[in-house]
PDB file of C-alpha atoms in Angstrom:
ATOM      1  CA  UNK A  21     117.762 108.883 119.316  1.00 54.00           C
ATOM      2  CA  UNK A  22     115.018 110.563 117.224  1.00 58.00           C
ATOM      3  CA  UNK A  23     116.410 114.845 118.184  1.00 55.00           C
ATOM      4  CA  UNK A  24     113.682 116.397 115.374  1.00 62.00           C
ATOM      5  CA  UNK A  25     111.007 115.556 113.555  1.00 66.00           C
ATOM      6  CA  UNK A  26     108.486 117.579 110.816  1.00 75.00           C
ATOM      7  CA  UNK A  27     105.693 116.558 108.289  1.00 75.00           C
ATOM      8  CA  UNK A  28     104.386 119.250 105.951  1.00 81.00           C
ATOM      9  CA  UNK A  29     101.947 118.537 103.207  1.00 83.00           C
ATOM     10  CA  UNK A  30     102.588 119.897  99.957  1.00 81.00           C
ATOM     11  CA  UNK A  31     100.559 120.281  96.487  1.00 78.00           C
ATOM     12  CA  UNK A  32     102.576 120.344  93.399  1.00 78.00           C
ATOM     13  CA  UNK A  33     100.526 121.648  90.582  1.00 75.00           C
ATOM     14  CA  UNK A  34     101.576 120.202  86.834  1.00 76.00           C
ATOM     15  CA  UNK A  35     105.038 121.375  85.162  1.00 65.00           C
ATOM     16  CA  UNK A  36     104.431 123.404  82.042  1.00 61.00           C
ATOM     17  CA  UNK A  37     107.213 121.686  80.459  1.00 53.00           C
ATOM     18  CA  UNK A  38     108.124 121.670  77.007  1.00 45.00           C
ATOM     19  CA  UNK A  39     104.862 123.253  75.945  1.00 46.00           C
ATOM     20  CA  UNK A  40     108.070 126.413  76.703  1.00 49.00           C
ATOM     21  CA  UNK A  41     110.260 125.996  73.700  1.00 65.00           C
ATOM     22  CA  UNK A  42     112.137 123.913  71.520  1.00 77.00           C
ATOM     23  CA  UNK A  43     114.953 123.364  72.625  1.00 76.00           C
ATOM     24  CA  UNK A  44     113.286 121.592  76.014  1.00 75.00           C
ATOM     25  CA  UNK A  45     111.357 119.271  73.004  1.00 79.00           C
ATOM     26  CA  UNK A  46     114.964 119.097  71.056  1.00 81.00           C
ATOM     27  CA  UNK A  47     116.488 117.484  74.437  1.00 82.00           C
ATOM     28  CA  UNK A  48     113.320 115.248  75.759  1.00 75.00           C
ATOM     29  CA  UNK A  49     113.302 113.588  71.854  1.00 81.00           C
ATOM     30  CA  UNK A  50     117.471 113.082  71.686  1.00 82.00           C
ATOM     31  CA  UNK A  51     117.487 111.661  74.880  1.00 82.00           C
ATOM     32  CA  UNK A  52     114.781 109.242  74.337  1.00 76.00           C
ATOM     33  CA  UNK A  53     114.138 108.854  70.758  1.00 81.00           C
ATOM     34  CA  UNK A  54     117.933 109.477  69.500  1.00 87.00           C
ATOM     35  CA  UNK A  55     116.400 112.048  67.598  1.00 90.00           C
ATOM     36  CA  UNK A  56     118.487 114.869  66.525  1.00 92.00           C
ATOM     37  CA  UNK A  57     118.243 118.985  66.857  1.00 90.00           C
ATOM     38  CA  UNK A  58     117.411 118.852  63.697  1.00 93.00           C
ATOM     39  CA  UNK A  59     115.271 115.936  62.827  1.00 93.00           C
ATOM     40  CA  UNK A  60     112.937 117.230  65.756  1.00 91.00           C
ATOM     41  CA  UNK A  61     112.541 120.246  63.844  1.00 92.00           C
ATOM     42  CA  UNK A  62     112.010 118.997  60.976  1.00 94.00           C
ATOM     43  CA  UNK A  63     109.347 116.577  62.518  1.00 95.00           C
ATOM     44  CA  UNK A  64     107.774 119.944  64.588  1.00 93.00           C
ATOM     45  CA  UNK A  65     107.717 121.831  61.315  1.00 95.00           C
ATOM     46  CA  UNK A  66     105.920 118.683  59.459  1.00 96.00           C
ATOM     47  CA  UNK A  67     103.108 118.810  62.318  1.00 96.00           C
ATOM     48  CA  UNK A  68     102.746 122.589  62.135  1.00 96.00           C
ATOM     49  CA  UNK A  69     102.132 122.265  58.235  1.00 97.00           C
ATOM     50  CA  UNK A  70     100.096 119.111  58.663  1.00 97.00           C
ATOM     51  CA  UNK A  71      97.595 122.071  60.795  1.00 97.00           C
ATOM     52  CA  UNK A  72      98.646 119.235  63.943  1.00 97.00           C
ATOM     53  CA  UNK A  73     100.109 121.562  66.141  1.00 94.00           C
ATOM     54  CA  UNK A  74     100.548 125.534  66.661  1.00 92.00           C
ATOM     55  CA  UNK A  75     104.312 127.256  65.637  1.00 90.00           C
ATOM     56  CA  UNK A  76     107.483 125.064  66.781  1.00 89.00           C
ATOM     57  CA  UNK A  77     109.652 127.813  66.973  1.00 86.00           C
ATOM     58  CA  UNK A  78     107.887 129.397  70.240  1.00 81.00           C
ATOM     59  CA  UNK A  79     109.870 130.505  73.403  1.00 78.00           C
ATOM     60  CA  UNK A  80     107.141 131.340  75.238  1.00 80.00           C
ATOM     61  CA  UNK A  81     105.833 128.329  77.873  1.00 81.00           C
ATOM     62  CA  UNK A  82     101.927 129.639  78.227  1.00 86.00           C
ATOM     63  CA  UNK A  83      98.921 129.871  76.291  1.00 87.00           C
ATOM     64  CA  UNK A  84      96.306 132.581  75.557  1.00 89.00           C
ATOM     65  CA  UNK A  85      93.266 132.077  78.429  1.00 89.00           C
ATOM     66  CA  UNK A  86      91.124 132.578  75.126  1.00 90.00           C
ATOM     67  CA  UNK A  87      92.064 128.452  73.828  1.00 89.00           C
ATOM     68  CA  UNK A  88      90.329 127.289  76.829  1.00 90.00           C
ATOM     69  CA  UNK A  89      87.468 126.866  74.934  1.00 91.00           C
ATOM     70  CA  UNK A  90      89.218 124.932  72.503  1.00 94.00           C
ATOM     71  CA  UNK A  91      90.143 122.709  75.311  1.00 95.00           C
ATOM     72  CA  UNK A  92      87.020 120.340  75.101  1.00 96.00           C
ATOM     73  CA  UNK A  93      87.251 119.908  71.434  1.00 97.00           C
ATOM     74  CA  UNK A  94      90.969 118.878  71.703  1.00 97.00           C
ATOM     75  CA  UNK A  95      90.512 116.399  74.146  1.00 97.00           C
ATOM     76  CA  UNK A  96      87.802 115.176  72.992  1.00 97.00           C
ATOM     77  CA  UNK A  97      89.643 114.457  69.239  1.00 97.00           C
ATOM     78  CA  UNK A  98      92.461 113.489  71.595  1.00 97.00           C
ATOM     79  CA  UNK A  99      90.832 110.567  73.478  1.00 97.00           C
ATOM     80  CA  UNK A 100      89.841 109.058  69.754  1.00 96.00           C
ATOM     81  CA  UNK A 101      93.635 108.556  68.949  1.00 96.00           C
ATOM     82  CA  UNK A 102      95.105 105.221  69.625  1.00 94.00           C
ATOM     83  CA  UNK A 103      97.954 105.527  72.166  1.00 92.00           C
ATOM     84  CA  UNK A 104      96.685 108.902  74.042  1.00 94.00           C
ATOM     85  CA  UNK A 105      93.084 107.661  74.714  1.00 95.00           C
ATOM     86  CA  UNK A 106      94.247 106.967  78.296  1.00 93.00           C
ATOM     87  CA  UNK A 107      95.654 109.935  79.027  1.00 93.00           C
ATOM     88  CA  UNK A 108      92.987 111.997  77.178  1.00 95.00           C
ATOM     89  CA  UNK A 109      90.779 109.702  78.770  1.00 94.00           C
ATOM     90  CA  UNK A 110      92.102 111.010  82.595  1.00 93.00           C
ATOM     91  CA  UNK A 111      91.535 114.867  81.766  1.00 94.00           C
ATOM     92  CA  UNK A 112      89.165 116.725  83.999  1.00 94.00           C
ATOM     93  CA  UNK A 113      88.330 119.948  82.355  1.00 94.00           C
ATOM     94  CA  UNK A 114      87.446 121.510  85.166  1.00 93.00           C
ATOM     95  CA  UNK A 115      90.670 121.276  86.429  1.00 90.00           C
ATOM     96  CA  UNK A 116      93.403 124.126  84.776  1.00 83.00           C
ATOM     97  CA  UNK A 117      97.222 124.602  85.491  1.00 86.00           C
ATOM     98  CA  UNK A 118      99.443 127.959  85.137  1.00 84.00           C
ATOM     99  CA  UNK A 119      99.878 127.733  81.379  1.00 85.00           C
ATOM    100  CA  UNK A 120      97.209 129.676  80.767  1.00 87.00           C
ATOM    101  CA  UNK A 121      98.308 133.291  81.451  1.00 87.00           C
ATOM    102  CA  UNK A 122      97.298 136.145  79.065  1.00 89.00           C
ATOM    103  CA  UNK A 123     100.149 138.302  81.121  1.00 90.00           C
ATOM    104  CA  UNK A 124     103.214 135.626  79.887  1.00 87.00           C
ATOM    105  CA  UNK A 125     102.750 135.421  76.370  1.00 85.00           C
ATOM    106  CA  UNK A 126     105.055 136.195  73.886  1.00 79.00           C
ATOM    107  CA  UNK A 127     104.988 136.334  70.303  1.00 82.00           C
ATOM    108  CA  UNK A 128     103.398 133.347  70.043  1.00 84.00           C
ATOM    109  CA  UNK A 129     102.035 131.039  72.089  1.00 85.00           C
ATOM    110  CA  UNK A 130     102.882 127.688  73.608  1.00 84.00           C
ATOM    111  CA  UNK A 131     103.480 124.431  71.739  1.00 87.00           C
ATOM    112  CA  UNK A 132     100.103 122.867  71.619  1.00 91.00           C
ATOM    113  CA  UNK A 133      97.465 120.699  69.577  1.00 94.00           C
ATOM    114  CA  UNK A 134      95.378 122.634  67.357  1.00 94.00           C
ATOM    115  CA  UNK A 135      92.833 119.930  67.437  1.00 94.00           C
ATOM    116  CA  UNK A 136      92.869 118.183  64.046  1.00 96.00           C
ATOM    117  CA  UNK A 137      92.668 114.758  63.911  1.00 96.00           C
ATOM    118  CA  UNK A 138      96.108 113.174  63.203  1.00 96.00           C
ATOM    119  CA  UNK A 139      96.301 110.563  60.176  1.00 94.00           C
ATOM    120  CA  UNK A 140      99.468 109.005  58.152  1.00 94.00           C
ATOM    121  CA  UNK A 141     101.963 110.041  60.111  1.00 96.00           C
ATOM    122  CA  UNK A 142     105.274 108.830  60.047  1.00 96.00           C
ATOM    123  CA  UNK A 143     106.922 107.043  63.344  1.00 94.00           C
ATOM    124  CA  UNK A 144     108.925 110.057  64.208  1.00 94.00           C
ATOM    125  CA  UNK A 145     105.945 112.347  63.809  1.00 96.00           C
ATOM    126  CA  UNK A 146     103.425 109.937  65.775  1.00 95.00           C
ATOM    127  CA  UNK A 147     106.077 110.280  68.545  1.00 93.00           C
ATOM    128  CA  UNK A 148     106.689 113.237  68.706  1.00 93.00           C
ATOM    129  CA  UNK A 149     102.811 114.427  68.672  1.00 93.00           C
ATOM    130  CA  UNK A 150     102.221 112.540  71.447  1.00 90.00           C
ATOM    131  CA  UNK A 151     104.496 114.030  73.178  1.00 88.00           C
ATOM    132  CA  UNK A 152     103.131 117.296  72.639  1.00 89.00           C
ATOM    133  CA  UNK A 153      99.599 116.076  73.154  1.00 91.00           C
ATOM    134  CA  UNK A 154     100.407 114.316  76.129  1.00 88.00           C
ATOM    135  CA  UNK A 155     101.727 117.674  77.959  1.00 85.00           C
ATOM    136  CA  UNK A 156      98.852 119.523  76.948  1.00 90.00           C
ATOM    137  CA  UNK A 157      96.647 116.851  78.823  1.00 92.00           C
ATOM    138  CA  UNK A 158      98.409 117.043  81.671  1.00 89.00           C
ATOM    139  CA  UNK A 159      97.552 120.633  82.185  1.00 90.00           C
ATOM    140  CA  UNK A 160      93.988 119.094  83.364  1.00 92.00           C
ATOM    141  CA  UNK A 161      94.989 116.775  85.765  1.00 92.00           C
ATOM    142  CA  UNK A 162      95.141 117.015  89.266  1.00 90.00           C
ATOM    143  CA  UNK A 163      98.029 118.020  91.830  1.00 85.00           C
ATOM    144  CA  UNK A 164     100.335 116.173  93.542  1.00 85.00           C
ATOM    145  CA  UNK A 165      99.583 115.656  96.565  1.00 85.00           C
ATOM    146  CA  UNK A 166     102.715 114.659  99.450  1.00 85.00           C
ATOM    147  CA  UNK A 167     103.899 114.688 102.733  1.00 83.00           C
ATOM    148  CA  UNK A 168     107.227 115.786 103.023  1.00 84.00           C
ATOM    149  CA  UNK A 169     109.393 114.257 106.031  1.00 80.00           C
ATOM    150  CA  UNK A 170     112.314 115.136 107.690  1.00 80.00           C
ATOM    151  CA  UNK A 171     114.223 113.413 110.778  1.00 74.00           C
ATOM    152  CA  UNK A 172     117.491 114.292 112.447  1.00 79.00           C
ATOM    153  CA  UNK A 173     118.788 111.527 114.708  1.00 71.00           C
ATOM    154  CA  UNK A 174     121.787 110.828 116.560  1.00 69.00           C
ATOM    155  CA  UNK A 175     123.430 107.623 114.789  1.00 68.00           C
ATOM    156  CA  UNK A 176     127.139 108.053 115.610  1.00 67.00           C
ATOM    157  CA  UNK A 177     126.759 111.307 114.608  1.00 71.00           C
ATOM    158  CA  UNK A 178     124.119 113.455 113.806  1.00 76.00           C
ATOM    159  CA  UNK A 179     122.099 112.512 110.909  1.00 74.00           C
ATOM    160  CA  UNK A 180     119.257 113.644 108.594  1.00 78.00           C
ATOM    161  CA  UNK A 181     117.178 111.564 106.352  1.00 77.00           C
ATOM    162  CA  UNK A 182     114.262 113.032 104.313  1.00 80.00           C
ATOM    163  CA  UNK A 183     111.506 111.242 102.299  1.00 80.00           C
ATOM    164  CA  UNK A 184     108.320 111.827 101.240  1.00 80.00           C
ATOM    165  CA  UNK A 185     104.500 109.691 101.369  1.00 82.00           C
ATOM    166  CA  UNK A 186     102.450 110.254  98.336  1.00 84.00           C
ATOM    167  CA  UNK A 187      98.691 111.548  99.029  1.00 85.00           C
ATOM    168  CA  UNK A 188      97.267 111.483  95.989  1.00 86.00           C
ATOM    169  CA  UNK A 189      99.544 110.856  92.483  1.00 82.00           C
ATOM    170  CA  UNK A 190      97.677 113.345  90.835  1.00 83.00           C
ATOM    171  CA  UNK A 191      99.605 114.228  86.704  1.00 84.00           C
ATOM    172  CA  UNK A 192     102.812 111.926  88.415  1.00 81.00           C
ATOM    173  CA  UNK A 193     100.513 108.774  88.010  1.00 82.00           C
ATOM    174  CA  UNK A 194     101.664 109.058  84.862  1.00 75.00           C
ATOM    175  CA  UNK A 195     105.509 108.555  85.033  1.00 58.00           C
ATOM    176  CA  UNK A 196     107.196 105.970  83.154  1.00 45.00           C
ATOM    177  CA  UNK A 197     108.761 103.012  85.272  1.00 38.00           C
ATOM    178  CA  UNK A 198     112.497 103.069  83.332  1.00 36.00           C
ATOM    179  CA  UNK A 199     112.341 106.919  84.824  1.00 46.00           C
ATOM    180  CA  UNK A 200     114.603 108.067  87.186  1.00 44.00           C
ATOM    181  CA  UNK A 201     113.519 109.006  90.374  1.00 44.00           C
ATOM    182  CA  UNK A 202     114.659 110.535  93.356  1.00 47.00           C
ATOM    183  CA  UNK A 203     116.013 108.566  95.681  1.00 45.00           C
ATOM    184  CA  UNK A 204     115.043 110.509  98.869  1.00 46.00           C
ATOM    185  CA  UNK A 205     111.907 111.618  97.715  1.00 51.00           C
ATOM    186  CA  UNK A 206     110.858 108.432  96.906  1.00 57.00           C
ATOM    187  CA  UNK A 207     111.150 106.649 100.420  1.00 71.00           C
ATOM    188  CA  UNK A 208     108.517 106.915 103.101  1.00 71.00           C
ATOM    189  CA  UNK A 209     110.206 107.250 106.426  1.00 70.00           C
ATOM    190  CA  UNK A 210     109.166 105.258 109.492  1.00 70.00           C
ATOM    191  CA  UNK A 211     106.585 106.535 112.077  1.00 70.00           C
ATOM    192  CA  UNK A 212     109.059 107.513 115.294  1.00 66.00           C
ATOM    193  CA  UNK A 213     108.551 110.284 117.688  1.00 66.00           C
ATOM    194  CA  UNK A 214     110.711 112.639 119.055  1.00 64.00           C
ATOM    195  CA  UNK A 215     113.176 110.984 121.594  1.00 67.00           C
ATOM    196  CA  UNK A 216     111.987 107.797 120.351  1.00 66.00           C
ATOM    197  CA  UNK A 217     115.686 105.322 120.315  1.00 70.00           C
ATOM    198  CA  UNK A 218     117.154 103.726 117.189  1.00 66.00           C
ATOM    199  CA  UNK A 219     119.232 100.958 116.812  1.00 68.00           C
ATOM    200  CA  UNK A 220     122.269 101.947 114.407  1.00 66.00           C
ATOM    201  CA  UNK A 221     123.416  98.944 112.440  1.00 67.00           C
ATOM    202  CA  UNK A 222     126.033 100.709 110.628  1.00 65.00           C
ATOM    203  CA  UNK A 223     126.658 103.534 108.954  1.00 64.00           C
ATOM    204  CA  UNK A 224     128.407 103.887 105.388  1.00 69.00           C
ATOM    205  CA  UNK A 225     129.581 106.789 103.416  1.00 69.00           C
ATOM    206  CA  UNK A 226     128.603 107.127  99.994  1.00 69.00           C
ATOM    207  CA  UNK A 227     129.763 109.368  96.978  1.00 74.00           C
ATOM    208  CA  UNK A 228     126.851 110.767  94.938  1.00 70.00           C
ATOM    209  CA  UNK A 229     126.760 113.303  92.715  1.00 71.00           C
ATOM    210  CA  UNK A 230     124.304 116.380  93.352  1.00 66.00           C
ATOM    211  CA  UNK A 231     120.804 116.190  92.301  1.00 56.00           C
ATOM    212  CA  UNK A 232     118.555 119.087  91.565  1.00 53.00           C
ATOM    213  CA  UNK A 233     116.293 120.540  93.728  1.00 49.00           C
ATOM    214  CA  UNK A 234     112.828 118.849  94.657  1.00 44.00           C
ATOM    215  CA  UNK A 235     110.767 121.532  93.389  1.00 42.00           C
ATOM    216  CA  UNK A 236     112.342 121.019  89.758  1.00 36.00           C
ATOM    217  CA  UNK A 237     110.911 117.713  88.912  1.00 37.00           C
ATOM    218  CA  UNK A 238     109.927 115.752  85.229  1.00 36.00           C
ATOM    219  CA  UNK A 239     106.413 115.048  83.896  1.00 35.00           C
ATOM    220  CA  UNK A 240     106.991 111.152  83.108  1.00 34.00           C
ATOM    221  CA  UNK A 241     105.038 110.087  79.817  1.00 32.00           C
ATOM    222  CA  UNK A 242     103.657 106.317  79.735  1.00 31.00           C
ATOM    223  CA  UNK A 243     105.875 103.895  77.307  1.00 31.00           C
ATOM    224  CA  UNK A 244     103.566 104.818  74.306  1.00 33.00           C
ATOM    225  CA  UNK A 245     105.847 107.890  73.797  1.00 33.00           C
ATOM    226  CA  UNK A 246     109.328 106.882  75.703  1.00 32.00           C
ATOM    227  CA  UNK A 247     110.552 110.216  76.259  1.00 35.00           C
ATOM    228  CA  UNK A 248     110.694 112.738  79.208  1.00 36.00           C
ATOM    229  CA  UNK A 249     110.069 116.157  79.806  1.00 38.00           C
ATOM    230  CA  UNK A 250     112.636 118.389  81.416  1.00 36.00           C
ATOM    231  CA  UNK A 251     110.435 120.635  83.445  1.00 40.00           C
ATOM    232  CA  UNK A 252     109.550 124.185  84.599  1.00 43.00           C
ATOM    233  CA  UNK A 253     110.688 124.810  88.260  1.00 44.00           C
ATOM    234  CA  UNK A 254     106.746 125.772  89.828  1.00 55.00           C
ATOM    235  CA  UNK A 255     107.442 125.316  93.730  1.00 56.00           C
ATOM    236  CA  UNK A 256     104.846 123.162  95.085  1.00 67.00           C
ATOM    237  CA  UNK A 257     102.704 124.766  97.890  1.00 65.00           C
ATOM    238  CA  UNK A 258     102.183 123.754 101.488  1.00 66.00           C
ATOM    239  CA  UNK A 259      98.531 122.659 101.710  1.00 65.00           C
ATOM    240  CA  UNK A 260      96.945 124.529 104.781  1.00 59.00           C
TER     241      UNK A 260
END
C-alpha cells in the first residue's frame, strides 16, 4: 500500500566545474585521459603560452561580468573547430550561468578560452582544450529541468523509493553514455496514488556503497573529449 507520495519540480542551473581550479582539471584528465598532475600542467601551461586559454594556475571558479562581451566572439571561433562545433553550435547567448560574478573573483579569473583560433596542437593539448572549451559552452545552455519523486509504501516493511522524470535535458543532454549515473535518479517511478495497493514480489537486501548527494552532480562531455568534470555543488531550485 502506497502510505505517501510527493512530486516537486526542480531546475538545476549548469555546474561551474573545472573552470574553478586545477586540480578539478588535474583529476577529470587522470581519470580519463591517464594524464598525469603534471603532464596536465604542462599541457595547461602550453595553451596559456599558445594565447589558447587564460592562466592555469587559477583557484578562483568565476569570471569577470566584463568577458561577456567576449562571449560571442568565442563561440563563434568555437563553433569553427572540428570536434566542438556541436556543442558551440547548442549555445544560446542569451542564456548565462553563475560564473559570472564580479563579487567571487580572485586573483585571477576562471579557466577559460581567450578566443584564438586553435591550430597544431598536439593530442594531449587538443584534449585538453576541449575540455576547457566545452565547460565554457555550457555556461550558455539551458537548465535542467526534473521532477523529483518520492514514495513510501508498505512492502513487508516500510519502504521508500525515489526517482526522478526529466523535463527538459537542458546542459545534461550532453553527458557521455560510458558515464556513471545515478541509479535512483535515473528511474522514473510509476504513476500510483496514495492508498493505491502493490503487489510485493520480493524484496532483497543489497550492499552499496554511499553516493553523494543529488545536488552535487558531473557535467558529462560527448566522446570527442572522454573525460568528466567533477562539479561545483549549486543546489537546483524548486520551479514555482
Amino acid at each position: 500500500e502506497i502510505f505517501f507520495r510527493t512530486r516537486e519540480e526542480y531546475d538545476q542551473n549548469p555546474q561551474i566545474d573545472y573552470q574553478d581550479k586545477l586540480s578539478s582539471l588535474q583529476k577529470a584528465a587522470s581519470s580519463k585521459l591517464g594524464m598525469s598532475a603534471q603532464e596536465v600542467l604542462d599541457t595547461a601551461q602550453a595553451l596559456y603560452e599558445k594565447k589558447l586559454t587564460t592562466y592555469p594556475r587559477t583557484d578562483c571558479q568565476y569570471m569577470a561580468s566584463a568577458e561577456l562581451a567576449d562571449a560571442e566572439r568565442i563561440v563563434a571561433m568555437l563553433r569553427q573547430v572540428p570536434g566542438l562545433e556541436d556543442v558551440a553550435g547548442g549555445c544560446d547567448l542569451t542564456l548565462k550561468s553563475a560564473a559570472w560574478d564580479d563579487g567571487k573573483l580572485g586573483a585571477h579569473t576562471a579557466l577559460a578560452p581567450t578566443g584564438d583560433a586553435p591550430s597544431g596542437l598536439s593530442e594531449k593539448e587538443a584534449q585538453v582544450y576541449g575540455l576547457i572549451a566545452t565547460v565554457y559552452c555550457l555556461q550558455f545552455y539551458p537548465a535542467y529541468q526534473y521532477q523529483a519523486q518520492k514514495l513510501t509504501l508498505d512492502c513487508q516493511g516500510t519502504w521508500v523509493a525515489r526517482g526522478q522524470t526529466v523535463i527538459e535535458a537542458g546542459w545534461t543532454a550532453r553527458q557521455a553514455d560510458d558515464e556513471e549515473k545515478d541509479e535512483d535518479s535515473g528511474q522514473a517511478l510509476p504513476e500510483l496514488a496514495k492508498d493505491a495497493p502493490v503487489t510485493c514480489a520480493g524484496v532483497e537486501q543489497q550492499e552499496k556503497r554511499p553516493v553523494r548527494p543529488p545536488s552535487i552532480r558531473k557535467v558529462h562531455l560527448s566522446r570527442t573529449w572522454p573525460a568528466s568534470i567533477a562539479s561545483s555543488p549549486i543546489p537546483p531550485q524548486k520551479r514555482s
